CSV table of N, CA and C in Angstrom, one decimal:
chain,number,residue,atom,x,y,z
A,1,MET,N,124.4,186.4,62.6
A,1,MET,CA,125.6,187.0,62.3
A,1,MET,C,125.6,188.3,63.1
A,2,ARG,N,126.4,188.7,63.6
A,2,ARG,CA,126.6,190.0,64.5
A,2,ARG,C,126.3,191.4,63.5
A,3,GLU,N,125.4,192.0,63.8
A,3,GLU,CA,125.8,193.2,63.4
A,3,GLU,C,126.6,194.3,63.3
A,4,LEU,N,127.0,194.7,62.4
A,4,LEU,CA,128.1,195.6,62.2
A,4,LEU,C,127.8,196.5,61.2
A,5,ALA,N,128.4,198.2,61.8
A,5,ALA,CA,127.8,199.4,61.0
A,5,ALA,C,125.7,199.8,61.2
A,6,PRO,N,125.4,199.3,62.6
A,6,PRO,CA,123.8,199.6,62.8
A,6,PRO,C,123.2,200.8,62.3
A,7,ASP,N,124.3,201.7,61.8
A,7,ASP,CA,123.9,203.5,61.5
A,7,ASP,C,123.9,203.3,60.0
A,8,VAL,N,124.2,202.3,59.2
A,8,VAL,CA,124.1,202.3,57.4
A,8,VAL,C,122.6,201.4,57.4
A,9,PHE,N,121.9,202.1,56.6
A,9,PHE,CA,121.2,201.1,56.2
A,9,PHE,C,121.2,199.9,54.9
A,10,ARG,N,120.6,199.0,55.2
A,10,ARG,CA,121.3,198.0,53.9
A,10,ARG,C,119.8,197.3,53.7
A,11,GLN,N,119.5,197.1,52.1
A,11,GLN,CA,118.3,196.6,52.0
A,11,GLN,C,118.9,195.4,50.3
A,12,ARG,N,118.8,194.3,50.5
A,12,ARG,CA,118.9,193.4,49.8
A,12,ARG,C,117.8,192.7,49.3
A,13,MET,N,118.0,192.1,48.2
A,13,MET,CA,116.7,191.0,47.4
A,13,MET,C,117.5,190.6,46.5
A,14,ILE,N,117.3,188.9,46.4
A,14,ILE,CA,117.8,188.0,45.2
A,14,ILE,C,116.7,187.6,44.6
A,15,LEU,N,116.4,187.9,43.3
A,15,LEU,CA,115.2,187.3,42.2
A,15,LEU,C,116.0,186.2,41.3
A,16,GLU,N,115.5,185.3,41.4
A,16,GLU,CA,115.9,184.1,40.1
A,16,GLU,C,114.9,183.3,39.7
A,17,GLY,N,115.2,182.8,38.1
A,17,GLY,CA,114.2,182.0,37.8
A,17,GLY,C,114.5,181.6,36.5
A,18,GLU,N,113.8,180.6,35.5
A,18,GLU,CA,114.1,180.4,34.4
A,18,GLU,C,113.6,180.7,33.4
A,19,THR,N,114.0,180.7,32.2
A,19,THR,CA,113.5,181.6,31.0
A,19,THR,C,113.7,180.3,29.9
A,20,PHE,N,112.6,180.2,29.3
A,20,PHE,CA,112.5,179.5,28.0
A,20,PHE,C,113.4,180.1,26.8
A,21,LYS,N,113.7,181.1,26.6
A,21,LYS,CA,115.0,181.2,25.6
A,21,LYS,C,116.0,182.1,26.8
A,22,PRO,N,117.1,181.9,26.2
A,22,PRO,CA,118.2,182.7,26.7
A,22,PRO,C,118.4,184.5,26.6
A,23,ILE,N,118.4,185.3,27.5
A,23,ILE,CA,118.5,186.4,27.7
A,23,ILE,C,119.3,187.2,26.9
A,24,ALA,N,118.8,187.5,26.1
A,24,ALA,CA,120.1,188.6,25.3
A,24,ALA,C,120.9,189.6,25.8
A,25,PRO,N,122.4,189.1,25.7
A,25,PRO,CA,123.4,190.9,26.5
A,25,PRO,C,122.5,192.1,26.7
A,26,GLU,N,122.1,192.3,25.2
A,26,GLU,CA,121.3,193.9,25.4
A,26,GLU,C,119.9,194.0,26.2
A,27,ASP,N,119.4,192.6,26.3
A,27,ASP,CA,118.1,192.8,27.3
A,27,ASP,C,118.7,192.6,28.4
A,28,ILE,N,119.4,192.4,29.2
A,28,ILE,CA,120.1,192.4,30.6
A,28,ILE,C,120.5,193.9,30.9
A,29,LYS,N,121.0,194.7,29.6
A,29,LYS,CA,121.4,196.2,30.2
A,29,LYS,C,120.1,196.6,30.4
A,30,LYS,N,118.8,196.5,29.2
A,30,LYS,CA,117.4,196.7,29.2
A,30,LYS,C,117.3,196.8,31.0
A,31,LEU,N,117.2,195.3,31.0
A,31,LEU,CA,116.3,195.1,32.3
A,31,LEU,C,117.1,196.2,33.6
A,32,LEU,N,118.2,196.3,33.8
A,32,LEU,CA,118.9,196.6,34.5
A,32,LEU,C,118.6,197.7,34.8
A,33,ASP,N,118.6,199.2,33.5
A,33,ASP,CA,118.1,199.8,33.5
A,33,ASP,C,116.9,200.6,34.0
A,34,LYS,N,115.6,199.0,33.6
A,34,LYS,CA,114.2,199.4,34.2
A,34,LYS,C,114.3,199.0,35.7
A,35,LEU,N,115.1,198.5,36.2
A,35,LEU,CA,115.1,198.0,37.7
A,35,LEU,C,115.8,199.5,38.1
A,36,CYS,N,116.2,200.2,37.4
A,36,CYS,CA,116.7,201.5,38.2
A,36,CYS,C,115.8,202.3,38.3
A,37,VAL,N,114.9,202.8,37.2
A,37,VAL,CA,113.6,203.6,37.3
A,37,VAL,C,113.1,202.6,38.3
A,38,SER,N,112.6,201.5,38.3
A,38,SER,CA,111.7,201.1,38.8
A,38,SER,C,111.3,201.4,39.9
A,39,LEU,N,112.6,201.1,40.7
A,39,LEU,CA,113.3,201.4,42.3
A,39,LEU,C,113.6,202.6,42.6
A,40,ASP,N,113.6,203.7,41.6
A,40,ASP,CA,113.7,204.9,42.1
A,40,ASP,C,114.9,204.9,42.6
A,41,MET,N,116.1,204.3,41.7
A,41,MET,CA,117.8,204.9,41.9
A,41,MET,C,118.1,205.8,41.1
A,42,VAL,N,119.4,206.3,41.4
A,42,VAL,CA,120.4,207.4,40.8
A,42,VAL,C,121.6,206.3,40.2
A,43,ALA,N,121.6,206.5,38.5
A,43,ALA,CA,122.5,205.7,38.1
A,43,ALA,C,123.6,206.1,38.9
A,44,LEU,N,125.0,205.7,38.6
A,44,LEU,CA,126.6,206.4,38.4
A,44,LEU,C,126.9,206.1,37.0
A,45,THR,N,126.7,204.9,36.7
A,45,THR,CA,127.5,204.3,35.9
A,45,THR,C,126.2,203.6,34.8
A,46,ALA,N,126.5,203.5,33.6
A,46,ALA,CA,125.3,202.9,32.4
A,46,ALA,C,126.0,201.3,32.8
A,47,PRO,N,124.9,200.1,32.7
A,47,PRO,CA,124.8,198.9,32.7
A,47,PRO,C,126.2,198.7,32.0
A,48,THR,N,126.9,197.6,32.8
A,48,THR,CA,127.8,196.8,31.8
A,48,THR,C,127.9,195.5,31.7
A,49,LEU,N,128.8,194.8,30.7
A,49,LEU,CA,128.6,193.4,30.9
A,49,LEU,C,129.7,192.8,30.5
A,50,SER,N,130.0,191.9,31.1
A,50,SER,CA,131.0,190.6,30.8
A,50,SER,C,130.2,189.4,30.6
A,51,TYR,N,131.5,188.7,29.7
A,51,TYR,CA,131.0,187.1,29.6
A,51,TYR,C,131.9,186.5,29.7
A,52,CYS,N,131.4,185.1,30.3
A,52,CYS,CA,132.3,183.8,30.3
A,52,CYS,C,131.7,182.7,30.0
A,53,GLU,N,132.3,182.1,29.0
A,53,GLU,CA,131.9,181.0,28.0
A,53,GLU,C,131.4,180.1,28.7
A,54,GLU,N,131.9,179.8,29.8
A,54,GLU,CA,131.4,178.4,30.5
A,54,GLU,C,129.9,178.8,31.1
A,55,TYR,N,129.3,179.8,31.8
A,55,TYR,CA,128.1,180.1,32.5
A,55,TYR,C,127.6,181.4,31.6
A,56,GLY,N,127.6,182.0,30.9
A,56,GLY,CA,127.1,182.9,30.3
A,56,GLY,C,127.5,184.4,30.9
A,57,TRP,N,126.5,185.6,30.3
A,57,TRP,CA,127.1,187.0,30.3
A,57,TRP,C,126.1,187.4,31.9
A,58,CYS,N,126.8,188.4,32.2
A,58,CYS,CA,126.9,189.1,33.7
A,58,CYS,C,126.6,190.2,33.6
A,59,GLY,N,125.8,191.2,34.0
A,59,GLY,CA,125.9,192.6,33.9
A,59,GLY,C,125.8,193.5,35.6
A,60,HIS,N,126.0,194.6,35.4
A,60,HIS,CA,126.5,195.0,36.5
A,60,HIS,C,126.0,196.7,36.7
A,61,MET,N,125.0,197.5,37.1
A,61,MET,CA,124.9,198.7,37.6
A,61,MET,C,124.9,199.3,38.9
A,62,HIS,N,125.9,200.2,38.8
A,62,HIS,CA,126.1,200.9,39.5
A,62,HIS,C,125.0,202.0,40.2
A,63,TRP,N,124.6,201.9,41.3
A,63,TRP,CA,123.8,203.3,41.5
A,63,TRP,C,124.2,204.0,42.7
A,64,VAL,N,124.1,205.4,43.1
A,64,VAL,CA,124.4,206.0,43.9
A,64,VAL,C,124.2,205.1,45.3
A,65,THR,N,123.3,204.6,45.5
A,65,THR,CA,123.1,204.4,47.0
A,65,THR,C,123.2,202.5,46.5
A,66,SER,N,124.7,202.0,45.9
A,66,SER,CA,125.3,200.7,45.6
A,66,SER,C,124.7,200.0,44.6
A,67,GLY,N,124.2,199.3,44.0
A,67,GLY,CA,123.8,198.6,42.9
A,67,GLY,C,123.0,197.5,42.5
A,68,VAL,N,123.2,196.8,41.3
A,68,VAL,CA,122.5,195.3,40.7
A,68,VAL,C,123.3,194.7,39.9
A,69,HIS,N,123.2,193.3,40.3
A,69,HIS,CA,124.2,192.6,39.5
A,69,HIS,C,123.1,191.6,38.8
A,70,MET,N,123.8,190.9,37.5
A,70,MET,CA,122.3,189.8,37.1
A,70,MET,C,123.3,188.7,36.2
A,71,TYR,N,123.2,187.6,36.5
A,71,TYR,CA,124.1,186.5,36.1
A,71,TYR,C,122.8,185.8,35.4
A,72,THR,N,123.6,185.1,33.9
A,72,THR,CA,122.7,184.3,33.3
A,72,THR,C,123.4,183.3,32.8
A,73,TRP,N,122.7,181.9,33.1
A,73,TRP,CA,123.4,181.0,32.8
A,73,TRP,C,122.5,180.4,31.0
A,74,ALA,N,123.4,180.7,30.1
A,74,ALA,CA,122.6,180.8,28.7
A,74,ALA,C,122.8,179.3,28.2
A,75,ASN,N,123.9,178.9,28.5
A,75,ASN,CA,123.7,177.4,28.1
A,75,ASN,C,122.9,176.0,28.6
A,76,ARG,N,122.6,176.7,29.9
A,76,ARG,CA,122.2,175.6,30.5
A,76,ARG,C,120.6,175.6,29.9
A,77,LYS,N,120.1,174.5,30.4
A,77,LYS,CA,118.7,174.1,29.6
A,77,LYS,C,117.4,173.5,30.9
A,78,PRO,N,116.7,174.5,31.1
A,78,PRO,CA,116.1,175.9,30.8
A,78,PRO,C,117.4,176.9,31.5
A,79,SER,N,117.1,178.0,30.9
A,79,SER,CA,118.2,179.0,31.3
A,79,SER,C,117.8,179.4,32.2
A,80,PHE,N,119.2,180.0,33.0
A,80,PHE,CA,118.5,180.2,34.3
A,80,PHE,C,118.9,182.1,34.7
A,81,PHE,N,118.2,182.3,35.6
A,81,PHE,CA,119.2,183.8,35.2
A,81,PHE,C,119.3,183.8,37.0
A,82,SER,N,119.9,184.8,38.2
A,82,SER,CA,120.1,185.6,39.1
A,82,SER,C,120.4,186.9,39.2
A,83,ILE,N,119.4,187.4,39.9
A,83,ILE,CA,119.5,189.0,40.1
A,83,ILE,C,119.6,189.2,41.6
A,84,ASP,N,120.6,189.8,42.0
A,84,ASP,CA,121.0,190.4,43.2
A,84,ASP,C,121.1,192.2,43.6
A,85,ILE,N,120.0,192.8,44.2
A,85,ILE,CA,120.0,194.2,44.4
A,85,ILE,C,121.0,194.5,45.7
A,86,TYR,N,121.3,195.1,45.7
A,86,TYR,CA,122.2,195.5,47.6
A,86,TYR,C,121.9,197.1,47.1
A,87,THR,N,121.4,197.6,48.1
A,87,THR,CA,121.0,199.1,48.1
A,87,THR,C,121.2,199.7,49.7
A,88,CYS,N,121.8,201.1,50.0
A,88,CYS,CA,121.8,201.4,51.1
A,88,CYS,C,120.0,202.5,51.2
A,89,LYS,N,119.3,202.6,50.2
A,89,LYS,CA,118.2,202.9,50.0
A,89,LYS,C,117.1,202.4,50.0
A,90,GLU,N,115.9,202.3,50.5
A,90,GLU,CA,114.6,201.6,50.8
A,90,GLU,C,114.1,201.4,49.7
A,91,PHE,N,113.9,200.5,49.2
A,91,PHE,CA,112.9,200.1,47.7
A,91,PHE,C,111.7,199.0,48.0
A,92,SER,N,110.9,199.4,47.0
A,92,SER,CA,109.8,198.4,47.1
A,92,SER,C,110.4,196.9,46.6
A,93,HIS,N,110.0,196.0,47.2
A,93,HIS,CA,110.2,194.5,46.5
A,93,HIS,C,108.9,194.4,45.6
A,94,ARG,N,108.3,194.7,45.4
A,94,ARG,CA,107.1,194.6,45.0
A,94,ARG,C,107.5,195.4,43.4
A,95,HIS,N,107.8,196.6,43.5
A,95,HIS,CA,107.9,196.6,42.2
A,95,HIS,C,109.5,196.4,41.7
A,96,ALA,N,110.0,195.5,42.1
A,96,ALA,CA,111.3,194.8,41.7
A,96,ALA,C,110.9,193.7,40.8
A,97,VAL,N,110.1,193.0,41.5
A,97,VAL,CA,109.2,191.6,41.0
A,97,VAL,C,108.5,192.0,39.9
A,98,ASP,N,107.5,193.2,40.0
A,98,ASP,CA,106.9,193.5,38.9
A,98,ASP,C,107.5,193.7,37.7
A,99,ALA,N,109.0,194.4,38.2
A,99,ALA,CA,109.8,195.0,36.9
A,99,ALA,C,110.2,193.8,36.1
A,100,VAL,N,110.4,193.0,36.6
A,100,VAL,CA,111.5,191.7,35.9
A,100,VAL,C,110.3,190.9,35.1
A,101,LYS,N,109.0,190.4,35.8
A,101,LYS,CA,107.9,190.4,35.4
A,101,LYS,C,107.3,190.7,34.0
A,102,ASP,N,107.1,192.4,34.3
A,102,ASP,CA,106.9,192.7,32.9
A,102,ASP,C,107.9,192.9,31.7
A,103,PHE,N,109.3,193.0,32.5
A,103,PHE,CA,110.2,193.1,31.2
A,103,PHE,C,110.4,191.9,30.5
A,104,LEU,N,110.7,190.5,31.2
A,104,LEU,CA,110.5,189.3,30.8
A,104,LEU,C,109.5,188.5,30.1
A,105,GLY,N,108.0,189.0,30.1
A,105,GLY,CA,107.0,188.4,30.1
A,105,GLY,C,106.7,187.2,29.4
A,106,ASP,N,106.6,186.9,28.5
A,106,ASP,CA,106.2,185.3,28.1
A,106,ASP,C,107.4,184.5,28.2
A,107,ASN,N,108.9,185.4,27.9
A,107,ASN,CA,110.2,184.6,28.0
A,107,ASN,C,110.5,183.7,29.7
A,108,LEU,N,109.4,184.4,30.7
A,108,LEU,CA,109.7,184.2,31.7
A,108,LEU,C,109.1,182.8,32.6
A,109,ASP,N,109.2,181.6,33.1
A,109,ASP,CA,108.5,180.8,33.0
A,109,ASP,C,108.0,181.1,34.7
A,110,LEU,N,107.1,181.3,35.4
A,110,LEU,CA,106.5,181.9,36.3
A,110,LEU,C,106.4,180.9,37.3
A,111,ASP,N,106.2,179.5,37.0
A,111,ASP,CA,106.5,178.5,37.6
A,111,ASP,C,107.6,178.3,38.2
A,112,ASN,N,108.6,178.8,37.6
A,112,ASN,CA,110.3,178.7,38.2
A,112,ASN,C,110.5,180.1,38.2
A,113,PHE,N,109.9,180.7,38.9
A,113,PHE,CA,110.4,182.5,39.5
A,113,PHE,C,110.6,182.8,41.0
A,114,VAL,N,111.4,182.7,41.5
A,114,VAL,CA,111.3,182.9,43.3
A,114,VAL,C,112.2,184.1,43.4
A,115,TRP,N,112.2,184.6,44.5
A,115,TRP,CA,112.7,185.8,45.1
A,115,TRP,C,112.7,186.0,46.8
A,116,LYS,N,113.9,186.5,47.1
A,116,LYS,CA,114.1,186.6,48.5
A,116,LYS,C,114.3,188.1,49.4
A,117,GLU,N,113.6,188.0,50.0
A,117,GLU,CA,113.9,189.8,50.4
A,117,GLU,C,114.6,189.6,51.6
A,118,ALA,N,115.7,190.6,52.1
A,118,ALA,CA,116.5,190.3,53.1
A,118,ALA,C,117.1,192.1,53.4
């Protein structure tokens, strides 16, 4: 891919995993707040949620330096989630991984938890 806007710093990370039980909508909000704090971001909005019966809950939080989305598939067995972090401020990938692992705790299937740094 051709590099456009080389003067604009961009960092991205995708975290995906399976959980033993679906993630509740209020927990999506709490996890997005935790990522904001853990990655030292500044929130422009509180986490917002939307729901699609076919797939499940989605959460978004807008940060000064971009934001984070979380998608869940509650009706899938096992339950699945995907978190997309995109920011114009450098952050620690390790802090993102640790925040998700810490928040989901025993509900997270560690054998089916992956991430990609970009």
